[in-house]
Amino acid sequence: MTNGLGRVITTLKDGWKFERGDMPDAASPDFDDSQWECVRVPHDWAITGPFDRENDIDVVAITEDGDTAARPQTGRTGGLPHVGKAWYRLKCDLPEDISTRRVRIEFDGVMSHSKVYCNGHYVDSWPFGYASFAFDLTPHVKPGENTLAVFVDNKPHASRWYPGAGIYRHVRLVTLAPVHVAHWGTCVTTPDIDETSATVKFRAEIACDSTTKVELETTFMDPDGNAVASITDSQDLSADGVFEQQVTLANPMLWSIDEPQRYCARSLVKVDGEVVDRYDTPFGIRSLLFSPDDGFQLNGERVPLNGVCMHHDLGPLGAAVNRAAIARQLTLLKEMGCNAIRTSHNPPAPELLELADEFGILIIEEAFDEWREKKCDNGYHTLFDEWAEKDLRAMIRRDRNHPCVIMWSLGNEVREQHKEEYDGRGVTKFLHDIAHDEDPTRPTTGGFNNPWGAIDNGVAGNVDVPGWNYQPRYYNRHRLRHPEWPVYGSETSSCTSSRGEYYFPVEDEKDVKRDSLHISSYDLSSPGWACCPDVSFAGVDDNPYVLGEFVWTGFDYLGEPTPYNTEWPSRSSYFGIIDLCGIPKSRFYLYQSRWADKETLHLVPHWTWPEREGETTPVHCYTSWKTVELFVNGVSQGKRSKHFKSMTNRYRVMWSGVKYAPGELKAVAYDDEGNVAKETLICTAGAPAGLHLEADRESIVADGDDMAFVTITVVDDKGNMCPRADNLVRFTVEGPAYIAAVGNGDQTSVDPFTVDWRKAFNGKCVVYLRSTPGASGGHITLKAEMAPQGQTSTIDLMAMCRGKEAR
Ligand code: GAL
């Protein structure tokens, strides 16, 4: 792909060879890799499995979870084979004139401890698996065939969750004229904004290695693509130089959550009047204010932070980045009313930020989960002293032009927060100063779960806006210590649940474990330090100065199967509001009823309980209305309203004495005048009789990357969902697409993700359908066949051609 004259960007996706292990001479151009696996990058070698309790098993006490003795933490990093060494090799052709050009390789992220070789020469290395980095290949390349080799080394006991393995983000080869915009070399800020104008300051670092007169012409384009201002400067450079340009734009179209409009600064670099580089810097015009009294304000208007924390994995796809899969996550989160994400606990893929800019989602971007004091034996503390500055600068330089980013988080629950050793105060100041050196416009933050310690030892005081993890009951106490600090919940709730599982009697559950290794979806369960969503809501509502909260977590993720950390085969988290394969759990509707501008009326649990006839089966309703009446087979169970004064009824409407009888469960919501506003109905399901297939889109792009997500629901002969069905479903695809993964959201399933079959979990499973690389467009048919009787259903999609450009 060419991004302008002079600059040629090639995304290196196809043609990679891959092998696990450490082979001597694997960097050499002559090495015989013909027996190696052919892979497409981004690639996560571990996601194909197999799952095994011994994979990265760590016998350790997780003190944050209250462990007092070491225990075998079986599913902590997902039970997948991500530990070990591996090699990637790629042959790529370069043109005859390459000796007159500059050549750079850019990695969005390699997990981890990567070493890069070109034509047998060692180039450089970057150990932190979440960092983006670039190396200069100019001295090593030649015209014709070149050999790139990347060595990866994943240590055991290096993470508290599934990290992924290998070249799991994109790689680009960039060739440039000798004079060009430096890597991540532009920075746009908008210091003064009012209704009629905005000042835009543009800074560009120009790479130059000879004495030359360089001209920089920057044109500013509004969100509709119209050029609205242009500025040209020239300088005599004999080495790298910096241009500072400034324009005033009239009637700025602001970036906001509802209207995420972006401008673009297009820079043309000219030498002797000839354009040698073109570089686009997308940016947004918006103002941020973090007030200790009036919350968070975007463009002068208060916006509650309705946020979630997210790890980087994409469920059954593992860590391998896919734009469509991230877009699907954001679509679901927006539908729930979520407007913010904390990228816990490390820098995300660049695609997440591009999409957050596009979707209007605010981002707190987090750098580290560990500083100098260890959480895991081979965690980031082993790198901190040598790499923290480079990694933090890399994160901020890459991402500082994204309007979605509102704060830089320097760390999560670093153990320095409650100790005097390791100089927590000094380290915080060191990181904070780096962040402000790279970007003085955004505050720094951190997530502290020991606020008293962090306040006392100066760690909290050395970030701009300290974040409190799991403190909904104590916001006021922290505020009394420092009334000048804005207050927000950087991590909240940590409610745990398994989609579609309900257990009786219904009660608040702390650290409850069951033989099923599942957790009830009445959404009242959590580990000791955590709470149900309702308590976190109250923390925000009762303290109007609070900016908002970031729920742990938006989606289930691989690893950290609390409370079943030592109970194999639990291998993925229970914290998600949405399950691992993207199906909303019941909690989704509780958040939606509070956060979204939507008419929500959702009943918990399902109504198919053959073994519970006549038994007390409480019903909860998550709704945007205040008053709801419940009917069982037409018999009213009473009208109930949310009550501000009662914690239990404040955010949900409940009927605790309902006796189960098969048939119909109906909820009728009333508006404030007492009129019927909406009804919802669930019917008792009969035996599984068929499958219902629903895709999240009608077409995908035939680019080898785009995906559709097809949800398969087991239904009875009347079309009712069978909420406890676990039938095996087999899939076949015709046309230019293939099954990239399957999933069902069951945290205890050790069935592989990369197969063409799946058992339904509580009535549902998902197929990740991906366009076939190299194929052209056409019709796609996915066929699903259910065991044991063999009922089939199909769904049709289109693969659309949109040129051959990589996305
Ligand atoms: C927090 C931690 C998260 C996750 C969570 C589970 O303390 O920051 O990474 O472990 O607990 O509740």
PDB file of N, CA, C and O and ligand atoms in Angstrom, residues 64-65 160-161 311 342 344-345 366 369 375 412-413 447 449 469-470 491-496 527 529-530 552-553 557 560 562 575, ligand 1:
ATOM      1  N   GLU A  64      -3.123 -10.787  46.205  1.00  0.00           N
ATOM      2  CA  GLU A  64      -4.259  -9.905  45.921  1.00  0.00           C
ATOM      3  C   GLU A  64      -5.587 -10.658  46.060  1.00  0.00           C
ATOM      4  O   GLU A  64      -6.612 -10.071  46.350  1.00  0.00           O
ATOM      5  N   ASP A  65      -5.555 -11.977  45.809  1.00  0.00           N
ATOM      6  CA  ASP A  65      -6.778 -12.776  45.913  1.00  0.00           C
ATOM      7  C   ASP A  65      -6.949 -13.360  47.314  1.00  0.00           C
ATOM      8  O   ASP A  65      -7.833 -14.178  47.545  1.00  0.00           O
ATOM      9  N   ARG A 160      -0.389 -12.375  34.353  1.00  0.00           N
ATOM     10  CA  ARG A 160      -1.532 -12.757  35.208  1.00  0.00           C
ATOM     11  C   ARG A 160      -2.742 -13.154  34.373  1.00  0.00           C
ATOM     12  O   ARG A 160      -3.822 -13.361  34.895  1.00  0.00           O
ATOM     13  N   TRP A 161      -2.605 -13.149  33.032  1.00  0.00           N
ATOM     14  CA  TRP A 161      -3.691 -13.516  32.132  1.00  0.00           C
ATOM     15  C   TRP A 161      -3.057 -14.087  30.871  1.00  0.00           C
ATOM     16  O   TRP A 161      -1.817 -14.170  30.786  1.00  0.00           O
ATOM     17  N   HIS A 311      -8.968  -6.500  28.570  1.00  0.00           N
ATOM     18  CA  HIS A 311      -7.696  -7.091  28.160  1.00  0.00           C
ATOM     19  C   HIS A 311      -7.666  -7.139  26.636  1.00  0.00           C
ATOM     20  O   HIS A 311      -8.658  -6.858  25.971  1.00  0.00           O
ATOM     21  N   ARG A 342     -10.829   1.283  29.552  1.00  0.00           N
ATOM     22  CA  ARG A 342      -9.462   1.349  30.111  1.00  0.00           C
ATOM     23  C   ARG A 342      -8.723   0.136  29.558  1.00  0.00           C
ATOM     24  O   ARG A 342      -9.183  -1.001  29.745  1.00  0.00           O
ATOM     25  N   SER A 344      -6.702  -2.159  30.062  1.00  0.00           N
ATOM     26  CA  SER A 344      -5.990  -2.843  31.147  1.00  0.00           C
ATOM     27  C   SER A 344      -5.204  -4.022  30.601  1.00  0.00           C
ATOM     28  O   SER A 344      -5.770  -4.805  29.848  1.00  0.00           O
ATOM     29  N   HIS A 345      -3.988  -4.211  30.989  1.00  0.00           N
ATOM     30  CA  HIS A 345      -3.211  -3.251  31.777  1.00  0.00           C
ATOM     31  C   HIS A 345      -2.009  -2.798  30.942  1.00  0.00           C
ATOM     32  O   HIS A 345      -0.965  -2.477  31.484  1.00  0.00           O
ATOM     33  N   GLU A 366      -3.328   2.329  29.311  1.00  0.00           N
ATOM     34  CA  GLU A 366      -2.507   1.934  30.456  1.00  0.00           C
ATOM     35  C   GLU A 366      -1.201   1.317  29.980  1.00  0.00           C
ATOM     36  O   GLU A 366      -1.189   0.535  29.029  1.00  0.00           O
ATOM     37  N   ASP A 369       1.435  -3.254  34.300  1.00  0.00           N
ATOM     38  CA  ASP A 369       0.803  -3.924  35.441  1.00  0.00           C
ATOM     39  C   ASP A 369       1.814  -4.146  36.572  1.00  0.00           C
ATOM     40  O   ASP A 369       1.447  -4.543  37.672  1.00  0.00           O
ATOM     41  N   LYS A 375       5.022  -8.997  40.482  1.00  0.00           N
ATOM     42  CA  LYS A 375       3.794  -9.752  40.717  1.00  0.00           C
ATOM     43  C   LYS A 375       4.010 -11.187  40.218  1.00  0.00           C
ATOM     44  O   LYS A 375       3.547 -12.132  40.807  1.00  0.00           O
ATOM     45  N   ASN A 412      -1.134  -0.308  36.951  1.00  0.00           N
ATOM     46  CA  ASN A 412      -2.275  -0.884  37.648  1.00  0.00           C
ATOM     47  C   ASN A 412      -1.831  -1.593  38.916  1.00  0.00           C
ATOM     48  O   ASN A 412      -0.989  -2.501  38.873  1.00  0.00           O
ATOM     49  N   GLU A 413      -2.408  -1.197  40.024  1.00  0.00           N
ATOM     50  CA  GLU A 413      -2.184  -1.876  41.303  1.00  0.00           C
ATOM     51  C   GLU A 413      -0.725  -2.278  41.482  1.00  0.00           C
ATOM     52  O   GLU A 413      -0.427  -3.401  41.906  1.00  0.00           O
ATOM     53  N   GLY A 447      -4.194   3.043  38.568  1.00  0.00           N
ATOM     54  CA  GLY A 447      -5.268   2.345  39.283  1.00  0.00           C
ATOM     55  C   GLY A 447      -4.731   1.852  40.621  1.00  0.00           C
ATOM     56  O   GLY A 447      -3.804   1.047  40.651  1.00  0.00           O
ATOM     57  N   ASN A 449      -5.544   0.059  44.304  1.00  0.00           N
ATOM     58  CA  ASN A 449      -6.510  -0.663  45.128  1.00  0.00           C
ATOM     59  C   ASN A 449      -6.150  -0.562  46.611  1.00  0.00           C
ATOM     60  O   ASN A 449      -6.810  -1.159  47.447  1.00  0.00           O
ATOM     61  N   ASN A 469      -9.383   1.610  42.579  1.00  0.00           N
ATOM     62  CA  ASN A 469      -9.916   0.297  42.231  1.00  0.00           C
ATOM     63  C   ASN A 469     -10.714  -0.263  43.413  1.00  0.00           C
ATOM     64  O   ASN A 469     -10.182  -0.345  44.528  1.00  0.00           O
ATOM     65  N   TYR A 470     -11.961  -0.623  43.164  1.00  0.00           N
ATOM     66  CA  TYR A 470     -12.817  -1.296  44.148  1.00  0.00           C
ATOM     67  C   TYR A 470     -13.047  -0.475  45.415  1.00  0.00           C
ATOM     68  O   TYR A 470     -12.897  -0.968  46.523  1.00  0.00           O
ATOM     69  N   GLU A 491     -11.293   0.761  38.448  1.00  0.00           N
ATOM     70  CA  GLU A 491     -11.699  -0.633  38.295  1.00  0.00           C
ATOM     71  C   GLU A 491     -12.818  -0.870  39.291  1.00  0.00           C
ATOM     72  O   GLU A 491     -12.659  -0.566  40.475  1.00  0.00           O
ATOM     73  N   THR A 492     -13.941  -1.395  38.814  1.00  0.00           N
ATOM     74  CA  THR A 492     -15.082  -1.555  39.720  1.00  0.00           C
ATOM     75  C   THR A 492     -15.741  -2.916  39.536  1.00  0.00           C
ATOM     76  O   THR A 492     -15.527  -3.604  38.536  1.00  0.00           O
ATOM     77  N   SER A 493     -16.540  -3.253  40.500  1.00  0.00           N
ATOM     78  CA  SER A 493     -17.424  -4.415  40.527  1.00  0.00           C
ATOM     79  C   SER A 493     -16.687  -5.757  40.530  1.00  0.00           C
ATOM     80  O   SER A 493     -16.638  -6.418  41.537  1.00  0.00           O
ATOM     81  N   SER A 494     -16.139  -6.220  39.395  1.00  0.00           N
ATOM     82  CA  SER A 494     -15.603  -7.592  39.326  1.00  0.00           C
ATOM     83  C   SER A 494     -16.664  -8.614  39.696  1.00  0.00           C
ATOM     84  O   SER A 494     -16.388  -9.621  40.344  1.00  0.00           O
ATOM     85  N   CYS A 495     -17.893  -8.357  39.311  1.00  0.00           N
ATOM     86  CA  CYS A 495     -18.961  -9.353  39.447  1.00  0.00           C
ATOM     87  C   CYS A 495     -18.581 -10.532  38.537  1.00  0.00           C
ATOM     88  O   CYS A 495     -17.963 -10.341  37.491  1.00  0.00           O
ATOM     89  N   THR A 496     -18.898 -11.735  38.969  1.00  0.00           N
ATOM     90  CA  THR A 496     -18.565 -12.922  38.175  1.00  0.00           C
ATOM     91  C   THR A 496     -19.841 -13.663  37.779  1.00  0.00           C
ATOM     92  O   THR A 496     -20.796 -13.718  38.566  1.00  0.00           O
ATOM     93  N   PRO A 527     -15.803 -11.943  43.991  1.00  0.00           N
ATOM     94  CA  PRO A 527     -14.784 -12.295  44.973  1.00  0.00           C
ATOM     95  C   PRO A 527     -14.777 -11.302  46.134  1.00  0.00           C
ATOM     96  O   PRO A 527     -15.430 -10.255  46.073  1.00  0.00           O
ATOM     97  N   TRP A 529     -12.960  -8.978  47.398  1.00  0.00           N
ATOM     98  CA  TRP A 529     -12.629  -7.543  47.292  1.00  0.00           C
ATOM     99  C   TRP A 529     -13.624  -6.773  46.419  1.00  0.00           C
ATOM    100  O   TRP A 529     -13.538  -5.568  46.281  1.00  0.00           O
ATOM    101  N   ALA A 530     -14.558  -7.541  45.822  1.00  0.00           N
ATOM    102  CA  ALA A 530     -15.373  -6.947  44.763  1.00  0.00           C
ATOM    103  C   ALA A 530     -16.825  -6.796  45.211  1.00  0.00           C
ATOM    104  O   ALA A 530     -17.160  -7.003  46.371  1.00  0.00           O
ATOM    105  N   TRP A 552     -14.727  -4.003  35.755  1.00  0.00           N
ATOM    106  CA  TRP A 552     -13.909  -5.167  35.434  1.00  0.00           C
ATOM    107  C   TRP A 552     -14.853  -6.310  35.120  1.00  0.00           C
ATOM    108  O   TRP A 552     -15.481  -6.816  36.022  1.00  0.00           O
ATOM    109  N   THR A 553     -15.012  -6.786  33.873  1.00  0.00           N
ATOM    110  CA  THR A 553     -14.506  -6.307  32.606  1.00  0.00           C
ATOM    111  C   THR A 553     -15.646  -6.290  31.582  1.00  0.00           C
ATOM    112  O   THR A 553     -16.699  -6.872  31.838  1.00  0.00           O
ATOM    113  N   TYR A 557     -12.195 -12.820  29.317  1.00  0.00           N
ATOM    114  CA  TYR A 557     -10.890 -12.935  28.653  1.00  0.00           C
ATOM    115  C   TYR A 557     -10.270 -14.268  29.022  1.00  0.00           C
ATOM    116  O   TYR A 557     -10.683 -14.919  29.991  1.00  0.00           O
ATOM    117  N   GLU A 560      -7.104 -16.036  34.187  1.00  0.00           N
ATOM    118  CA  GLU A 560      -7.649 -15.506  35.443  1.00  0.00           C
ATOM    119  C   GLU A 560      -9.079 -15.971  35.727  1.00  0.00           C
ATOM    120  O   GLU A 560      -9.992 -15.143  35.879  1.00  0.00           O
ATOM    121  N   THR A 562     -10.858 -16.603  38.192  1.00  0.00           N
ATOM    122  CA  THR A 562     -11.305 -16.395  39.573  1.00  0.00           C
ATOM    123  C   THR A 562     -12.804 -16.702  39.676  1.00  0.00           C
ATOM    124  O   THR A 562     -13.532 -16.245  38.799  1.00  0.00           O
ATOM    125  N   PHE A 575     -15.480 -12.606  34.747  1.00  0.00           N
ATOM    126  CA  PHE A 575     -15.775 -11.206  35.075  1.00  0.00           C
ATOM    127  C   PHE A 575     -16.561 -10.469  33.994  1.00  0.00           C
ATOM    128  O   PHE A 575     -17.165  -9.440  34.264  1.00  0.00           O
TER     129      PHE A 575
HETATM  130  C1  GAL B   1      -7.834  -6.357  40.068  1.00  0.00           C
HETATM  131  C2  GAL B   1      -6.748  -6.384  39.012  1.00  0.00           C
HETATM  132  C3  GAL B   1      -7.239  -6.982  37.723  1.00  0.00           C
HETATM  133  C4  GAL B   1      -7.977  -8.257  38.004  1.00  0.00           C
HETATM  134  C5  GAL B   1      -9.109  -7.969  38.949  1.00  0.00           C
HETATM  135  C6  GAL B   1     -10.003  -9.154  39.242  1.00  0.00           C
HETATM  136  O1  GAL B   1      -7.351  -6.166  41.338  1.00  0.00           O
HETATM  137  O2  GAL B   1      -6.303  -5.086  38.760  1.00  0.00           O
HETATM  138  O3  GAL B   1      -6.176  -7.208  36.848  1.00  0.00           O
HETATM  139  O4  GAL B   1      -7.079  -9.149  38.558  1.00  0.00           O
HETATM  140  O5  GAL B   1      -8.563  -7.529  40.161  1.00  0.00           O
HETATM  141  O6  GAL B   1     -10.991  -8.795  40.157  1.00  0.00           O
END
